[in-house]
XYZ file of C-alpha atoms in Angstrom:
438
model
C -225.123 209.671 131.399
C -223.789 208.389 127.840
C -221.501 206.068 128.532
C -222.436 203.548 131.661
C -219.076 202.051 131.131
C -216.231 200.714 129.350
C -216.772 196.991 127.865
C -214.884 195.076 125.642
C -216.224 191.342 124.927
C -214.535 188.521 126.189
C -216.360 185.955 123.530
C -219.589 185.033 121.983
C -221.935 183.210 123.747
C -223.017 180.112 121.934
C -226.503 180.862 119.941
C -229.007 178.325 120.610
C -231.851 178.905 118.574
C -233.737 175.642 118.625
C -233.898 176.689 122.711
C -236.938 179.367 122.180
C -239.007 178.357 125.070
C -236.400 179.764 127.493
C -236.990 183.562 125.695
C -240.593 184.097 127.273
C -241.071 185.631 130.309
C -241.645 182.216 132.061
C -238.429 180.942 132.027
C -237.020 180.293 135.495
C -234.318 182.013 137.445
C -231.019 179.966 138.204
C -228.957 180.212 140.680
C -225.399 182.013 139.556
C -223.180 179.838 138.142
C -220.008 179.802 135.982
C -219.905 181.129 132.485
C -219.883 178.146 129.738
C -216.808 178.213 127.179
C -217.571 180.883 124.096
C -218.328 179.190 121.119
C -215.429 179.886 118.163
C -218.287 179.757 115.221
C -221.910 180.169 114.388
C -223.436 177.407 112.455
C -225.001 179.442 109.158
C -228.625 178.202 108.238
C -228.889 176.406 104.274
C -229.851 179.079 101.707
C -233.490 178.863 101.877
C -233.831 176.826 104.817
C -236.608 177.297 107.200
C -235.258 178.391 110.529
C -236.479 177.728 114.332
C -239.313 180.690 114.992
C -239.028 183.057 117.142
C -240.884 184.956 119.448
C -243.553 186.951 117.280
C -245.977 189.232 118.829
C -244.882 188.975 121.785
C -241.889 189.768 124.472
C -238.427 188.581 125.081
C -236.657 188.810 128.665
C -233.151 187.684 129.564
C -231.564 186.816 133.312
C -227.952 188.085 133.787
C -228.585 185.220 136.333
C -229.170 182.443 134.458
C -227.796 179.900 131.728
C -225.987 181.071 128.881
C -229.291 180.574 127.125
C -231.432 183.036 129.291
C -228.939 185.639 129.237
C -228.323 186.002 125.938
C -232.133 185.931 125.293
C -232.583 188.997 123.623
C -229.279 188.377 121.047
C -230.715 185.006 120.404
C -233.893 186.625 119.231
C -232.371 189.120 117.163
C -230.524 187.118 115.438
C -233.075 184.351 114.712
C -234.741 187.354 113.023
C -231.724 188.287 110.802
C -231.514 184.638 110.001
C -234.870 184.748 108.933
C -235.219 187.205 106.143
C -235.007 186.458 103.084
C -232.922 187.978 99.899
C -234.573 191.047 98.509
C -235.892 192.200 101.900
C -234.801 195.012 103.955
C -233.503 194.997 107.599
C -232.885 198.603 109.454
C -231.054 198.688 112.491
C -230.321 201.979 114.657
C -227.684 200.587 117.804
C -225.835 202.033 120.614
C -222.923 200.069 121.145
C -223.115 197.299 118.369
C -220.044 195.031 119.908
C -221.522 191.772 119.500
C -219.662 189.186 117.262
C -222.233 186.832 116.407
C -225.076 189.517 115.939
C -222.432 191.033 113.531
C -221.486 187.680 111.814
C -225.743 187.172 111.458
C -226.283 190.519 109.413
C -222.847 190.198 107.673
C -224.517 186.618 106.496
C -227.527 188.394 105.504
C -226.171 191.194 103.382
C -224.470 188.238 101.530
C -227.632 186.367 100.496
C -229.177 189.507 99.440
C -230.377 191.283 101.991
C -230.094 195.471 102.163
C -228.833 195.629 105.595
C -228.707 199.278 106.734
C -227.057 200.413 110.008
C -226.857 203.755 111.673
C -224.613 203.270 115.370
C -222.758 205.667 117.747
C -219.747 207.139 118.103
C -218.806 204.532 120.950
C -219.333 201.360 118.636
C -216.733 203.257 116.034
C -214.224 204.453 118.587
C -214.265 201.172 120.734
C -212.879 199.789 117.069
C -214.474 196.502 118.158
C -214.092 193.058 115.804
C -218.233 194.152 115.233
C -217.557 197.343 113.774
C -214.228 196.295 111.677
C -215.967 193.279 110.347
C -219.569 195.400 109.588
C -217.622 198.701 108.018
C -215.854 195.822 105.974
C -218.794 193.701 104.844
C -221.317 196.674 104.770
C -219.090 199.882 103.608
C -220.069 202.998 104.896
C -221.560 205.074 102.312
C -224.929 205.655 102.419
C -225.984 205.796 98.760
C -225.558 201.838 98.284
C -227.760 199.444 99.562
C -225.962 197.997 102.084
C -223.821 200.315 104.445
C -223.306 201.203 108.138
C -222.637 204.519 109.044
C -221.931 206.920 113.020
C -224.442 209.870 112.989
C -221.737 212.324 113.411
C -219.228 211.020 110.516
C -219.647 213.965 108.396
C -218.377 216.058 110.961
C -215.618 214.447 112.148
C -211.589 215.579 111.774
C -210.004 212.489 109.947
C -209.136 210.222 113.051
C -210.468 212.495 115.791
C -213.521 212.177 118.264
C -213.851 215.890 118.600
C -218.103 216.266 117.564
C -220.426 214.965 119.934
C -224.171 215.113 118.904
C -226.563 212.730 117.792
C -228.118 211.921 114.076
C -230.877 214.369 115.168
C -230.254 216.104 118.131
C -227.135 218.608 118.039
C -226.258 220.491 121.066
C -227.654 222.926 123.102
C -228.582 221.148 125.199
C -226.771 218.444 125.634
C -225.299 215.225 125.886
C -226.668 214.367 122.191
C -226.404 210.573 120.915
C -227.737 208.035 119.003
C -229.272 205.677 122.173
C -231.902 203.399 119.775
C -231.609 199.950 119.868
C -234.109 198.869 117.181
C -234.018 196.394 114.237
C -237.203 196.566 111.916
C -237.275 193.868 108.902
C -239.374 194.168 105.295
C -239.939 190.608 105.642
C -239.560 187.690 107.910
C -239.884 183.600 107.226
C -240.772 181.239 106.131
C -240.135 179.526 109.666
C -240.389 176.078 110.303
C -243.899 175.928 110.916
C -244.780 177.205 107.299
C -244.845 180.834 108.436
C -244.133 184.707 107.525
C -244.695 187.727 107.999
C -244.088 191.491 106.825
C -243.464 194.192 108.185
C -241.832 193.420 112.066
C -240.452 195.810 114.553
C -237.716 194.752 116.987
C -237.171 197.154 119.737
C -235.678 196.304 122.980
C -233.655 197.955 125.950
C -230.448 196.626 125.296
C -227.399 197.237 124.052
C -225.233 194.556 121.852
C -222.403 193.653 124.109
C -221.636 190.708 126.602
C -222.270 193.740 129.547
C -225.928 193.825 128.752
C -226.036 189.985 129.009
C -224.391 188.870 131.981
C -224.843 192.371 134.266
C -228.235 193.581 133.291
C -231.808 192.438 132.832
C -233.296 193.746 129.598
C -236.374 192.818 127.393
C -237.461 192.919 124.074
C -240.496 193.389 121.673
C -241.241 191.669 118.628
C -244.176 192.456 116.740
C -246.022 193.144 113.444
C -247.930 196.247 112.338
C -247.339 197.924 109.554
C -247.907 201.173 110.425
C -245.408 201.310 113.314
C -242.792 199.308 111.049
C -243.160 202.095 108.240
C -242.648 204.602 111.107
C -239.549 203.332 112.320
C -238.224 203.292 108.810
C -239.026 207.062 108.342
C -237.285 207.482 111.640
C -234.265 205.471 110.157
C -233.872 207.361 107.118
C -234.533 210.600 108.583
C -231.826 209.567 111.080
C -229.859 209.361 107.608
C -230.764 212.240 106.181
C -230.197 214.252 108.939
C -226.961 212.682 109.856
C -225.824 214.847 106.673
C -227.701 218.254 108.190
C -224.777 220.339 110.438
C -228.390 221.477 111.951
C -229.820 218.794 112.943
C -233.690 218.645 114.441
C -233.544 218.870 117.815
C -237.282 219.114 117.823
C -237.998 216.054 115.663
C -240.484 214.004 118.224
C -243.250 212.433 116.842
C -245.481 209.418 117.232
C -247.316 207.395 114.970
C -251.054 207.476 114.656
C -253.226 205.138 117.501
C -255.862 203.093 116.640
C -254.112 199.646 116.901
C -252.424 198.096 119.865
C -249.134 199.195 119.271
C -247.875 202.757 118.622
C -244.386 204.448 118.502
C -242.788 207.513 119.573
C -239.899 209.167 118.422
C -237.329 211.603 120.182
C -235.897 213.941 120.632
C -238.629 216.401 122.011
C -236.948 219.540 121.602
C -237.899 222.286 124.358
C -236.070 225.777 125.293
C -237.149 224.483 129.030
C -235.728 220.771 129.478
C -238.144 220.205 132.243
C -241.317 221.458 130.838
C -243.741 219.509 131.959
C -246.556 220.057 128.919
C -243.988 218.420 126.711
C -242.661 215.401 128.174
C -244.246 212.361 126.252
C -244.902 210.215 130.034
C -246.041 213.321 132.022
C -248.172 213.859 128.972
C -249.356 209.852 129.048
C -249.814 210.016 133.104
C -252.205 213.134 133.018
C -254.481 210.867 131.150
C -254.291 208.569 134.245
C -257.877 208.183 136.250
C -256.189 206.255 139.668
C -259.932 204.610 140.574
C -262.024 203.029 137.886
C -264.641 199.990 137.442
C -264.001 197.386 136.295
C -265.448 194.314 134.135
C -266.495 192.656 137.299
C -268.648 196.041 138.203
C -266.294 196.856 140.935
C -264.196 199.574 142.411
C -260.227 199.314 141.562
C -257.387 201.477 142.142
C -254.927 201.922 139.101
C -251.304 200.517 139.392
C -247.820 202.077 137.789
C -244.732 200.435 137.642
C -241.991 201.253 136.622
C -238.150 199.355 135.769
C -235.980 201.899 134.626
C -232.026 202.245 134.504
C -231.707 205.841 135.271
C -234.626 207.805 136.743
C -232.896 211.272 137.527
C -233.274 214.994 138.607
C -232.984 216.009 135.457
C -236.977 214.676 134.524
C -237.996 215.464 138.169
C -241.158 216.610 136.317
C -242.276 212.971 135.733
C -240.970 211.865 139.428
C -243.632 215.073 140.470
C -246.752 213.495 138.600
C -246.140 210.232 139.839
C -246.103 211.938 143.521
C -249.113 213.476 141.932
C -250.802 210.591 141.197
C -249.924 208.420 143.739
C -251.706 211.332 146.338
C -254.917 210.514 143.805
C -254.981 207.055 145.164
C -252.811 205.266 142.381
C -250.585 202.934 143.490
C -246.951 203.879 142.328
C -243.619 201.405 142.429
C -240.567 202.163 141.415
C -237.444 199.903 140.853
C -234.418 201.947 139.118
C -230.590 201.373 138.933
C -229.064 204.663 138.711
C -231.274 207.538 140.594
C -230.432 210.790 142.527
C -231.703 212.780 145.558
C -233.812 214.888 144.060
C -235.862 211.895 142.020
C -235.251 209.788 145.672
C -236.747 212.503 147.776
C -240.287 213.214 145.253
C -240.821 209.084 145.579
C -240.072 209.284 149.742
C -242.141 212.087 150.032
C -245.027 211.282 147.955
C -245.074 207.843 149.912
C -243.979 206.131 146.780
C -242.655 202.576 146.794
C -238.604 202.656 145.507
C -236.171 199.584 145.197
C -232.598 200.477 144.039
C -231.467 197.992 142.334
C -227.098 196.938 141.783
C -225.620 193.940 143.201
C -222.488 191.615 143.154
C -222.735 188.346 141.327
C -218.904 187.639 141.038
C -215.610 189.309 140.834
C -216.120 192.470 138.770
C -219.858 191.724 138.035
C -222.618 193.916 139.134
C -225.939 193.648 138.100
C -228.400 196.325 137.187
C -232.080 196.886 135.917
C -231.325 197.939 132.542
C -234.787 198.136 131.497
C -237.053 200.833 130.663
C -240.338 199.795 130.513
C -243.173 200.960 132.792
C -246.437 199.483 133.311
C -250.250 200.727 133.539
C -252.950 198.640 135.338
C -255.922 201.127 135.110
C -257.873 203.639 133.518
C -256.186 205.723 130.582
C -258.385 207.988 129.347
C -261.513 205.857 129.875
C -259.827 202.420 128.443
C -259.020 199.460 131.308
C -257.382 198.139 129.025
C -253.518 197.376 130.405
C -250.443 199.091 128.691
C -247.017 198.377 128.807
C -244.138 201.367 127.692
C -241.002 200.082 126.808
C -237.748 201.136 124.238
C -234.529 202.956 124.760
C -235.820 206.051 126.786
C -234.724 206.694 130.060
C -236.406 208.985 132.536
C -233.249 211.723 132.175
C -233.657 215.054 130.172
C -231.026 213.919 127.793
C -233.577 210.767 126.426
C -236.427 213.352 126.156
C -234.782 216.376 124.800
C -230.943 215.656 122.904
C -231.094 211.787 121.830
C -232.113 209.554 119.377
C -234.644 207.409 121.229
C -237.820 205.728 119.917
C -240.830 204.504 122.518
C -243.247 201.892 122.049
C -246.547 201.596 123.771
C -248.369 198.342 123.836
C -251.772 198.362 124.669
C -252.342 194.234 125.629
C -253.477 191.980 128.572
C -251.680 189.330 127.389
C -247.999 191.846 126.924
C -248.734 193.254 130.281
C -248.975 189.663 131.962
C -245.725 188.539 131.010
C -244.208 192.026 131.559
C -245.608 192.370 135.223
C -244.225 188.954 136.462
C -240.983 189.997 135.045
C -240.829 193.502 136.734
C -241.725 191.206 140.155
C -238.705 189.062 139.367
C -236.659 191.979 138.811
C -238.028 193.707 142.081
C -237.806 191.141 144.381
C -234.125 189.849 143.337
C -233.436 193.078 143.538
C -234.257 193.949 147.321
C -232.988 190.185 148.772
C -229.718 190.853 146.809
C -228.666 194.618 146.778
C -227.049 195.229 149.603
């Protein structure tokens, strides 16, 4: 689905950056509570001045039941990272549904110290004519030749004033829905922080979306990290999100991934293919078939491999990746599932294949529902010989539409220490999931 629904912000939380021990995954659930007052400004950091570090190398979660703090997690991240660079550096940014005031204010900021702040968004974030997207298009300008702008993937198409093309930077239909779905920042340069620090070359990519919706009614998480390679990857991706933005053509069949070899490695959609549920070319079909579901392990003993999986929207439409994990689960691999949006045909592969499933949407006030936004899943096992544990996360949902006609970029993380932190946050999203939904 494109749109999950209609939100316009009722205020900005208030950004507390000096509060970074509540962004890892350890941060405790509170009980629901009323929302604090917005704040009215954001206190701008001195030119030059060090600013409070964020997480680096390393994952951000945020709890649409918690403080103001916790669930505005991931913004407060992001924006301690635009606060952070420095004039003459770089930040890309590739957003569906940029609404947020103060992460707008942060790169507005930037772009005024000298930063080249470049921003490619969706249709929505134009047509919603948010306070966001008049402030950026004011700040930024919109043509792509400077060296500052932000820009809608299907602008060149457009009548003047009319909503009438609907395809992504990339992807242009058949098949469709096509849209830009990325929600990824990725910065030249970083720091210094207050602890004397820097670094070059860092990739933010997380599963939400930049309005008050994916703060107080879903949980979502976030990746920060260095590696160059994967940083200069996303960049190609961003420009050739550019270019192509300019191409009446498109690439539907763009998808690519960068090389392995370090812990991190990104893939980029969409995976164009005359049979949208061709199994041989869907990117986590492709990753489970490396899946062994018994293995040894350090301790010279016999385990079983685990998958788990948070997603919003698992749905008929990718039943080929609900049939291997049927597959593998009748290999011996243990298999749960916790999803938010989901249909019979996904619902009745998991039942049949034995497969553990928690839906996951529940009341937590008048007009507030709260969802798994995520889309990360998980790997306890062996992957083509490696124990090693892996974590999948980014903006791609398990519906044709993320594999085969949007913008979407992947990240795989291959880290004990990631899948930790991500693995007692899928519990916490699991089990306040099944005591609250009714």
């Amino acid at each position: 689905m494109r749109r999950i629904r209609a939100w316009r912000p009722a205020g900005v939380a208030a950004v507390l950056l000096s509060l970074t021990a509540t962004l890892v995954s350890g941060a405790t659930a509170a009980e629901p509570q009323a929302r604090e007052p917005a704040a009215t400004a954001r206190p701008a950091a001195a030119p030059g001045a060090a600013v409070a570090k964020p997480v680096i190398n390393g994952p951000v979660f945020n709890d649409p039941l918690g403080t103001a703090a916790q669930r505005g997690a991931v913004f407060t991240q992001l924006i301690a990272l635009i606060d952070a660079t420095p004039a003459g550096q770089t930040i890309r940014g590739s957003v569906f549904e940029l609404e947020d005031t103060a992460v707008a204010d942060a790169l507005i900021a930037a772009q005024r110290r000298g930063v080249a702040v470049r921003l490619i968004v969706d249709d929505n974030t134009r047509d919603k004519g948010s306070a966001a997207w008049t402030s950026l298009r004011g700040a930024l300008g919109t043509d792509d030749t400077k060296t500052s702008w932000i820009v809608v993937c299907d602008d060149r198409f457009e009548d003047p004033g009319q909503d009438n093309v609907q395809r992504g930077c990339l992807p242009v239909p058949p098949p469709g829905p096509a849209y830009n779905h990325n929600k990824f920042f990725v910065f030249t340069r970083v720091g210094p922080f207050d602890d004397g620090t820097a670094y070059d070359k860092v990739v933010f990519q997380s599963s939400s979306n930049l309005n008050d919706w994916y703060k107080n009614e879903s949980y979502n998480d976030a990746v920060t990290f260095t590696d160059a390679t994967v940083h200069d990857g996303y960049a190609k991706f961003h420009e050739d999100q550019r270019r192509l933005r300019h191409s009446a053509a498109g690439d539907s069949t763009y998808y690519w991934s960068t090389p392995t070899g370090s812990p991190y490695r990104a893939f980029f959609f969409p995976r164009g293919d005359a049979n949208y549920g061709n199994p041989a070319t869907d990117t986590i079909v492709n990753a489970l078939d490396e899946v062994a579901c018994a293995y040894t392990g350090t301790d010279g003993k016999r385990h079983q491999t685990d998958i788990r999986v948070a997603m919003f929207q698992f749905l008929g439409s990718r039943k080929q990746v609900a049939q291997k994990l049927a597959q593998k689960r009748a290999q011996g691999c243990w298999v749960d599932v916790v999803y938010s949006e989901g249909d019979a045909t996904v619902e009745g592969i998991l039942d049949a294949a034995g497969i553990q499933r928690q839906f996951c949407n529940f009341p937590n006030g008048p007009g507030i529902d709260v969802r798994t936004h995520t889309k990360f899943w998980l790997l306890d096992g062996d992957y083509n010989g490696s124990i090693t544990p892996r974590v999948y996360t980014g903006s791609h949902n398990w519906t044709g539409s993320g594999l085969r006609s949007a913008d979407e970029a992947m990240v795989r993380i291959t880290s004990a220490d990631y899948h930790a932190k991500y693995l007692s946050y899928f519990y916490k999203i699991r089990d306040t999931c099944k005591a609250r939904t009714p």
